[in-house]
PDB file of C-alpha atoms and ligand atoms in Angstrom:
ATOM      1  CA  UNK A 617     -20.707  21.372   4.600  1.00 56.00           C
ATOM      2  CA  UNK A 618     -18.550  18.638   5.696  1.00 72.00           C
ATOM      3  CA  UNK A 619     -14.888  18.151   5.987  1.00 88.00           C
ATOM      4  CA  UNK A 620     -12.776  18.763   2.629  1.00 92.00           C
ATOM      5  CA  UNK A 621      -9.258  17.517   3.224  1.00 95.00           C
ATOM      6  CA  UNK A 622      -6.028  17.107   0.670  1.00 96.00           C
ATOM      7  CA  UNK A 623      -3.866  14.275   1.261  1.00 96.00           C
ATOM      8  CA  UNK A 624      -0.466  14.573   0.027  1.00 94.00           C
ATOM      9  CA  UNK A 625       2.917  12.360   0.546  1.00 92.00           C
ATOM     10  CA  UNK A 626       5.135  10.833  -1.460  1.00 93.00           C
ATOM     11  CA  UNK A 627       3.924   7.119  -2.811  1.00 91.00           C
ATOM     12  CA  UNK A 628       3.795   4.509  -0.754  1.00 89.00           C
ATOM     13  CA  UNK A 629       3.468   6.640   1.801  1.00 93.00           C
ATOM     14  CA  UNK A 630       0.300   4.797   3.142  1.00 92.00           C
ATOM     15  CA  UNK A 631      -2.136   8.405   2.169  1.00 93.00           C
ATOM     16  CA  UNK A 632      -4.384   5.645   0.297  1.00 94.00           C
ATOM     17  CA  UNK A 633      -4.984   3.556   2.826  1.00 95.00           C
ATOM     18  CA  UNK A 634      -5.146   6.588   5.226  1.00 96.00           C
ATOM     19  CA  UNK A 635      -7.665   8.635   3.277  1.00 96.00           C
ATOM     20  CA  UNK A 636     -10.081   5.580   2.856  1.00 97.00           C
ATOM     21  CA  UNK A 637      -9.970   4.997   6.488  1.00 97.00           C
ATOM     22  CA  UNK A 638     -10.739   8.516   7.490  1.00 96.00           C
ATOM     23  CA  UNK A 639     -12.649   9.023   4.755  1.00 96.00           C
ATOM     24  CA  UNK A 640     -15.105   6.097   6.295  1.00 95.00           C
ATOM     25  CA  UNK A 641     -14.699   7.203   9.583  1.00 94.00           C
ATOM     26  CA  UNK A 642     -16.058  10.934   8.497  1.00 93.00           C
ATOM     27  CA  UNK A 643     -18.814   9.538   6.411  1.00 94.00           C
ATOM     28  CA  UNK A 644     -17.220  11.665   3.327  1.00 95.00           C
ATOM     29  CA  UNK A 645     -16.235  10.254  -0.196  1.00 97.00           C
ATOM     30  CA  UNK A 646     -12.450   9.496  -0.366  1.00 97.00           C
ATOM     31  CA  UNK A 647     -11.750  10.548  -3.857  1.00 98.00           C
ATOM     32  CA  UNK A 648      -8.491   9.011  -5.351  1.00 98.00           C
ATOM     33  CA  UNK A 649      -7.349  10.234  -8.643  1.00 98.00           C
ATOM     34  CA  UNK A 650      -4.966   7.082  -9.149  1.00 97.00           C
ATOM     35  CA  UNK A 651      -7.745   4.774  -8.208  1.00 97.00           C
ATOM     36  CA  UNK A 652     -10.503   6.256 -10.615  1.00 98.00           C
ATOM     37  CA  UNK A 653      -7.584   6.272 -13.573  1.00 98.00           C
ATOM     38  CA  UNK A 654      -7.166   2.599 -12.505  1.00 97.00           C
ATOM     39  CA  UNK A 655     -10.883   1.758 -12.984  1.00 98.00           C
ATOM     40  CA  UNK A 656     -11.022   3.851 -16.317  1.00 98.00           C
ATOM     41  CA  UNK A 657      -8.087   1.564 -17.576  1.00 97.00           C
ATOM     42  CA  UNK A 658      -9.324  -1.359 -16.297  1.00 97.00           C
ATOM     43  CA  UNK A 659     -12.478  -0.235 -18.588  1.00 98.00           C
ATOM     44  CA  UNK A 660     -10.637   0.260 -21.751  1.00 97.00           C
ATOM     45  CA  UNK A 661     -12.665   4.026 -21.580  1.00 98.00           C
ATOM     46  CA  UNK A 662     -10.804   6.849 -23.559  1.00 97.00           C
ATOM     47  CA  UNK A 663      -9.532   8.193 -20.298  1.00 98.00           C
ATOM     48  CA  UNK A 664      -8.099   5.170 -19.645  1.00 98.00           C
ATOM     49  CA  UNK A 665      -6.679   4.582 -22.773  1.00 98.00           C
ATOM     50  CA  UNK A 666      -4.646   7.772 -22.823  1.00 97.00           C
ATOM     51  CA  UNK A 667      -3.544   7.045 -18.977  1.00 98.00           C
ATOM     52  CA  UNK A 668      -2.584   3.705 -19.607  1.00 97.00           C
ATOM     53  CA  UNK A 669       1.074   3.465 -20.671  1.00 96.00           C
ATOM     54  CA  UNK A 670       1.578   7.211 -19.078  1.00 97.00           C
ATOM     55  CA  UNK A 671       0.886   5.684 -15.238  1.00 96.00           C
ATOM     56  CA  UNK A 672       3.094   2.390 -16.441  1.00 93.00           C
ATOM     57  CA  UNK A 673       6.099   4.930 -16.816  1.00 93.00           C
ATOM     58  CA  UNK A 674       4.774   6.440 -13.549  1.00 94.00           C
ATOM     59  CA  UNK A 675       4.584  10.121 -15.340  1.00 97.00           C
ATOM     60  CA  UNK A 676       1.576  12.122 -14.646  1.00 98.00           C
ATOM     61  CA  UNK A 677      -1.205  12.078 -16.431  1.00 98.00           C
ATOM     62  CA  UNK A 678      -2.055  15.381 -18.187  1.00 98.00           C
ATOM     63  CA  UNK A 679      -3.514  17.729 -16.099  1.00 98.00           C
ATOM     64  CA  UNK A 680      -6.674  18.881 -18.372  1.00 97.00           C
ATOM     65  CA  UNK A 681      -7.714  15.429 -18.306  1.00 98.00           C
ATOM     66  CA  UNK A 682      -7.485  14.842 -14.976  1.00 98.00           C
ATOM     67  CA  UNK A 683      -8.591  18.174 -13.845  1.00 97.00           C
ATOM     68  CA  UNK A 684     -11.522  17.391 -16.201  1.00 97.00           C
ATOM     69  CA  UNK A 685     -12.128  14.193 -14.421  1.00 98.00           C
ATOM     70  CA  UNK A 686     -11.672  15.760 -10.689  1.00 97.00           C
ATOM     71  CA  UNK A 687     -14.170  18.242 -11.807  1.00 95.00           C
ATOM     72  CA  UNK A 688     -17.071  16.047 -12.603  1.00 96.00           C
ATOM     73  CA  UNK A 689     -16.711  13.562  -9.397  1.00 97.00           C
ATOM     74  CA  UNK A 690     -16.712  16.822  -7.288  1.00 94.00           C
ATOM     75  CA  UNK A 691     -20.065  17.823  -8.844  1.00 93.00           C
ATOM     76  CA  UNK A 692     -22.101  14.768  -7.865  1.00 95.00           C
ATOM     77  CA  UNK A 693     -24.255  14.577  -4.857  1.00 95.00           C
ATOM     78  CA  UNK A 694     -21.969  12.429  -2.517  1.00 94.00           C
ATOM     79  CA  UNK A 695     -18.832  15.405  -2.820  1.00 93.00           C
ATOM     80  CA  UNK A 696     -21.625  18.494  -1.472  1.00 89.00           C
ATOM     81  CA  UNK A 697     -21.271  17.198   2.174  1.00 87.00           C
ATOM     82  CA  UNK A 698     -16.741  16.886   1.875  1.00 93.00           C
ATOM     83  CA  UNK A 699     -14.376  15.108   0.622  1.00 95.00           C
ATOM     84  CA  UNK A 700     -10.961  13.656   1.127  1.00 97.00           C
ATOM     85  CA  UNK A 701      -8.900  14.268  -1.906  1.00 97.00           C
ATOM     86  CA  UNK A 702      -6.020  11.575  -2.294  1.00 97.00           C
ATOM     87  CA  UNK A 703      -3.494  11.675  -5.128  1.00 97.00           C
ATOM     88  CA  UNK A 704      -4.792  15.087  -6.411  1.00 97.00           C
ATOM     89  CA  UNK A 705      -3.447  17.987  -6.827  1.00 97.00           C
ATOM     90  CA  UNK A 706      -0.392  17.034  -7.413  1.00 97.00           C
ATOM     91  CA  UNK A 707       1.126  19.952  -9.315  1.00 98.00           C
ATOM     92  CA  UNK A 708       0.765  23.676  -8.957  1.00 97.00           C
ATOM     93  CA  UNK A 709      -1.246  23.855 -12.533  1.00 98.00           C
ATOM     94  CA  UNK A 710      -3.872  21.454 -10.194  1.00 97.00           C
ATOM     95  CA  UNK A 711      -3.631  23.401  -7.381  1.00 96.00           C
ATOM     96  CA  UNK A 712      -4.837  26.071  -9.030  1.00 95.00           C
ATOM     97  CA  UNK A 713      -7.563  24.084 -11.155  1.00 95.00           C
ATOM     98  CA  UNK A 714      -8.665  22.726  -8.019  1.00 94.00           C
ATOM     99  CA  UNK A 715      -9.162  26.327  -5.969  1.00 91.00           C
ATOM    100  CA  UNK A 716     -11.234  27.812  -9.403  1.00 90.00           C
ATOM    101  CA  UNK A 717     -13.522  24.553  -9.027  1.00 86.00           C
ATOM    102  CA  UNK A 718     -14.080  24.623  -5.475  1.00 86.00           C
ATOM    103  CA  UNK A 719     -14.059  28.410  -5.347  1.00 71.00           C
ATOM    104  CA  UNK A 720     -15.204  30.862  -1.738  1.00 53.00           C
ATOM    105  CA  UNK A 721     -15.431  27.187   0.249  1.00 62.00           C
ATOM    106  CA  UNK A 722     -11.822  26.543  -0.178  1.00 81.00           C
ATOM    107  CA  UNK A 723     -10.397  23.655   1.462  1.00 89.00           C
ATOM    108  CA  UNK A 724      -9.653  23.290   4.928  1.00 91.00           C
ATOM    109  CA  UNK A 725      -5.737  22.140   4.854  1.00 92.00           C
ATOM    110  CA  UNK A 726      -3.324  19.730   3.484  1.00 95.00           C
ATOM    111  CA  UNK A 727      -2.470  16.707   5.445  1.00 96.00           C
ATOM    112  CA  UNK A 728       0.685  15.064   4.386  1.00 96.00           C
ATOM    113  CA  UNK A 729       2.178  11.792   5.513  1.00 96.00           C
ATOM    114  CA  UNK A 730       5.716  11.486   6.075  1.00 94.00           C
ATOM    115  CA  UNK A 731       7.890   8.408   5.510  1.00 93.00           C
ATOM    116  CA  UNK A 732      11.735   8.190   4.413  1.00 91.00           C
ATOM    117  CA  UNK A 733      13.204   7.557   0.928  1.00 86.00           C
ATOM    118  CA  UNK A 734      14.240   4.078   1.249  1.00 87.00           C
ATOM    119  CA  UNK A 735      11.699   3.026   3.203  1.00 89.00           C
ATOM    120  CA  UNK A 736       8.813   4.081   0.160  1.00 89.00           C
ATOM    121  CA  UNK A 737      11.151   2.182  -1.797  1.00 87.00           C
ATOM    122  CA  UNK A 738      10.664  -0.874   0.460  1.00 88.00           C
ATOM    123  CA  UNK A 739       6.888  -0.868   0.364  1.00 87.00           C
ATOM    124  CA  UNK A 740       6.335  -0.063  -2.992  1.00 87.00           C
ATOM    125  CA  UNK A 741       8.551  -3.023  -4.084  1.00 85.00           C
ATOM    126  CA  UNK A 742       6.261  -5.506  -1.658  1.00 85.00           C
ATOM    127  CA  UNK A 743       3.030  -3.531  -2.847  1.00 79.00           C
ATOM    128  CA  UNK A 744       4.394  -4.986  -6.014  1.00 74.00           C
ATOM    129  CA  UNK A 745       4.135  -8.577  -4.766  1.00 76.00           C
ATOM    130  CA  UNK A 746       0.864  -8.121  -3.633  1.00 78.00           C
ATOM    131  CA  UNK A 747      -1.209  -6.124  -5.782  1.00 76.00           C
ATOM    132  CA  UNK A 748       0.739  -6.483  -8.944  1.00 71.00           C
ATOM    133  CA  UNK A 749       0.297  -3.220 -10.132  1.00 76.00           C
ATOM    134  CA  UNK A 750       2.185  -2.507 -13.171  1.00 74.00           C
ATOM    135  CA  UNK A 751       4.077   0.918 -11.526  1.00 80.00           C
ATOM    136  CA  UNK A 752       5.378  -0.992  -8.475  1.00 79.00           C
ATOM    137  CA  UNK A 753       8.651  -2.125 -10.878  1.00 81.00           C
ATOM    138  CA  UNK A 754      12.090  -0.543  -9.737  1.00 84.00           C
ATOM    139  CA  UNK A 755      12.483   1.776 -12.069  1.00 87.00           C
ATOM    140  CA  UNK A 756       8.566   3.402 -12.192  1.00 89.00           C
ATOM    141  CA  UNK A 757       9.278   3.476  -8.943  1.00 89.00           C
ATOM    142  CA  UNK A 758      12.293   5.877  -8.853  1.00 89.00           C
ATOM    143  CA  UNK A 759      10.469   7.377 -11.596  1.00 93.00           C
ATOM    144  CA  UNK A 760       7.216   8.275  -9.596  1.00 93.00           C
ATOM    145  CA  UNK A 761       9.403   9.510  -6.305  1.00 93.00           C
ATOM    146  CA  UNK A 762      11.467  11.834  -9.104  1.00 95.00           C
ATOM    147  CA  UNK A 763       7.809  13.124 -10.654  1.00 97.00           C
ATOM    148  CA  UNK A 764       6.737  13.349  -6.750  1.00 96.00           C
ATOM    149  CA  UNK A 765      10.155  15.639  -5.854  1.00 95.00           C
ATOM    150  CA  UNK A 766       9.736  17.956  -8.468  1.00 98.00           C
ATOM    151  CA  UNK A 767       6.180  18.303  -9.158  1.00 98.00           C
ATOM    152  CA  UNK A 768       4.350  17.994  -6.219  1.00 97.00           C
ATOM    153  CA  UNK A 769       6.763  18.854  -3.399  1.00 97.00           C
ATOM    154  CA  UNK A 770       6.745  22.571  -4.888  1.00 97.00           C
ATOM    155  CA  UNK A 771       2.929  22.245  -3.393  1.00 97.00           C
ATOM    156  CA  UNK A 772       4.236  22.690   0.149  1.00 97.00           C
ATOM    157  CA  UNK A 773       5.221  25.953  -0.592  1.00 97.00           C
ATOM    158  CA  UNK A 774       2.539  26.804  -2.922  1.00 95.00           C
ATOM    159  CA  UNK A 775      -0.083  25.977  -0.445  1.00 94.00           C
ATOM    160  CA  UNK A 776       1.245  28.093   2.543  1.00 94.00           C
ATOM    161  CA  UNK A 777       1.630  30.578   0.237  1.00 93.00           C
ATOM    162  CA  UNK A 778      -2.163  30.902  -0.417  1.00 91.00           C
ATOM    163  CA  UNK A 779      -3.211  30.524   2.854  1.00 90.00           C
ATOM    164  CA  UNK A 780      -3.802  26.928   3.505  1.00 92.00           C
ATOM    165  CA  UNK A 781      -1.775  24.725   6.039  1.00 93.00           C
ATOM    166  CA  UNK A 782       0.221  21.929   5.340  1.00 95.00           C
ATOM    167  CA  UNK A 783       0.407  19.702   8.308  1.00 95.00           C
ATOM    168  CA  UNK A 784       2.577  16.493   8.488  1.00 95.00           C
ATOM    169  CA  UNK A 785       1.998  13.047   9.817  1.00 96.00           C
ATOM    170  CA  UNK A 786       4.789  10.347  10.153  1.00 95.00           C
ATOM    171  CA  UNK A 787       3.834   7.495   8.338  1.00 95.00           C
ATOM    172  CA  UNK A 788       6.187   5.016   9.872  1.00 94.00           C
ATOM    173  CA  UNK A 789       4.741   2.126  12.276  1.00 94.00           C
ATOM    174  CA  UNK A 790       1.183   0.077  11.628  1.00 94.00           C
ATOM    175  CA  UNK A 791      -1.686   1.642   9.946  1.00 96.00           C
ATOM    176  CA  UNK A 792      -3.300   1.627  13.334  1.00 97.00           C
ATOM    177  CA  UNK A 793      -0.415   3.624  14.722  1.00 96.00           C
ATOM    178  CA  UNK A 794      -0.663   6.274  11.955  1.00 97.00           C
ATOM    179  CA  UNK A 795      -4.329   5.950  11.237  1.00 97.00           C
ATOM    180  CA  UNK A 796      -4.102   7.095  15.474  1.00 96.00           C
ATOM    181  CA  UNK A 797      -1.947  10.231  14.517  1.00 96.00           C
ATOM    182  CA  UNK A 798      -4.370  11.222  11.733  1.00 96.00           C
ATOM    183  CA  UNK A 799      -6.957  11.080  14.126  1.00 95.00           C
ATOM    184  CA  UNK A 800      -5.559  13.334  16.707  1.00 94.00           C
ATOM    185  CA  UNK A 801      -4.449  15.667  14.426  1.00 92.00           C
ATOM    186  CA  UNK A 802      -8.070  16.178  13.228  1.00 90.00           C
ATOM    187  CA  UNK A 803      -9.656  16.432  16.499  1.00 87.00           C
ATOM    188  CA  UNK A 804      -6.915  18.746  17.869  1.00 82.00           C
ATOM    189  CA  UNK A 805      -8.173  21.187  14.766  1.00 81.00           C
ATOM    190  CA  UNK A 806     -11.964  20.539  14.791  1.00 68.00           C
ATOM    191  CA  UNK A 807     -13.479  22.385  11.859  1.00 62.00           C
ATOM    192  CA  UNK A 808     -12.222  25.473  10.426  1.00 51.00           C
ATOM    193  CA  UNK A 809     -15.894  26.640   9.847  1.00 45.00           C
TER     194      UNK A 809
HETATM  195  P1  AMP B2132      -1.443   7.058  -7.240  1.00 56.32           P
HETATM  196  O1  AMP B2132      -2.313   5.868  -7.047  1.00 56.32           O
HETATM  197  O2  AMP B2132      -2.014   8.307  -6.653  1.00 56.32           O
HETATM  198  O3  AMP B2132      -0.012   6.822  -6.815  1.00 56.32           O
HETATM  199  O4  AMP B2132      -1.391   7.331  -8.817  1.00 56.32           O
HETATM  200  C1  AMP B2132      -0.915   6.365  -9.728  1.00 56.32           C
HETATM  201  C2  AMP B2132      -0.600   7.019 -11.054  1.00 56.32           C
HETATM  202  O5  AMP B2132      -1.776   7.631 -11.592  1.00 56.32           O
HETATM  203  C3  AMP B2132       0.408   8.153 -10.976  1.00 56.32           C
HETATM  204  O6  AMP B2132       1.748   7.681 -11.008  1.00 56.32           O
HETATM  205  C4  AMP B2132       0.046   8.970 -12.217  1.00 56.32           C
HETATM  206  O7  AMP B2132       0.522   8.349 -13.402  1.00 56.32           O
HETATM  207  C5  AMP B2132      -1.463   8.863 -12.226  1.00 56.32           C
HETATM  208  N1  AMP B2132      -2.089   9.949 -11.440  1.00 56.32           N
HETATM  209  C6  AMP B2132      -2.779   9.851 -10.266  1.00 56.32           C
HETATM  210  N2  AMP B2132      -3.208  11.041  -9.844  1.00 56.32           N
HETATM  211  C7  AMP B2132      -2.788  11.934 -10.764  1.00 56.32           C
HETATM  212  C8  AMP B2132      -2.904  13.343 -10.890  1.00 56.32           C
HETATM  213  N3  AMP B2132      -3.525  14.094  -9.966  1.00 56.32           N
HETATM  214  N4  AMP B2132      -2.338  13.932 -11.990  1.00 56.32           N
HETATM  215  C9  AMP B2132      -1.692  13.207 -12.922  1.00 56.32           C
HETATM  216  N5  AMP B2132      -1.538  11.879 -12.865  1.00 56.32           N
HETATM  217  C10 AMP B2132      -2.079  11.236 -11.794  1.00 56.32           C
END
């Protein structure tokens, strides 16, 4: 059994980029809820229908679909050996979703990356620029930190509550500086198995 890590951290943040880099450099799928939503709109499926105009408003998707969706990419053959979870859970209702699915294995801890308020503000407004995606406007974007403050922060709690760390990681700097700290921080904790 491999690594199974949670990223969490406000958006724009930098977990995405982050996760996929550790993700390669583990040799573990980095699964990212947002992304696979993003594919199943860009699809037209019936996922992606439902998500569509919910991520434009930068509200979260409901949870039995997504769980539903976390659920089945955990079950193929690429998620026995770990995972890097990015984007998901990202309410307590998850949380819990996610602990029946992955059941006695558990996860190993919570990695979250750190940045300040107006900073996220700053890069999701250039992310805007550059990858046009329809939640980078202004107001999705105060939307998403709101959604962020009062769903998922209530995870850093929840999680030390139930026995599984929450470490942080500042985010500010290059990738290469922070991609750096992630990397430390892993080899300082080895595996917990
Ligand atoms: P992200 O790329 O993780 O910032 O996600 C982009 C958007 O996808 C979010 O603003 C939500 O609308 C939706 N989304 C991603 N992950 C989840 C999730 N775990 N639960 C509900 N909605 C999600």
């Amino acid at each position: 059994m491999g690594r199974r890590i949670l990223f969490l951290g406000p958006p724009g943040a930098g977990k995405g980029t982050q996760a996929a880099l550790l993700a390669s450099a583990l040799g573990v799928p980095h699964i990212s809820t947002g992304d696979m939503l993003r594919s199943a709109v860009a699809q037209g499926t019936d996922l992606g229908r439902k998500a569509e105009a919910i991520m434009t408003a930068g509200d979260l998707v409901p949870d039995d679909l997504v769980v539903a969706m976390v659920a089945e990419r955990l079950g193929e053959a690429d998620a026995v050996c770990g995972y890097l979870l990015d984007g998901f859970p990202r309410n307590v209702a998850q949380a819990v979703a996610l602990d029946r699915e992955v059941g006695a294995d558990g996860i190993e801890f919570a990695l979250s990356i750190e940045v300040a308020a107006d900073e996220l503000v700053r890069r999701l407004l250039s992310r805007a620029t550059e990858l046009g995606r329809s939640d980078d406007n202004e107001e999705t974007i105060r939307r998403r930190l709101e959604v962020y403050q009062s769903e998922t922060e209530p995870l850093f709690d929840h999680y030390p509550d139930h026995g599984v760390e929450v470490v942080t990681v500042g985010g500010t700097g290059t990738i290469d500086d922070v991609f750096t700290r992630v990397v430390l921080l892993l080899a300082g904790r080895g595996r917990d198995e």
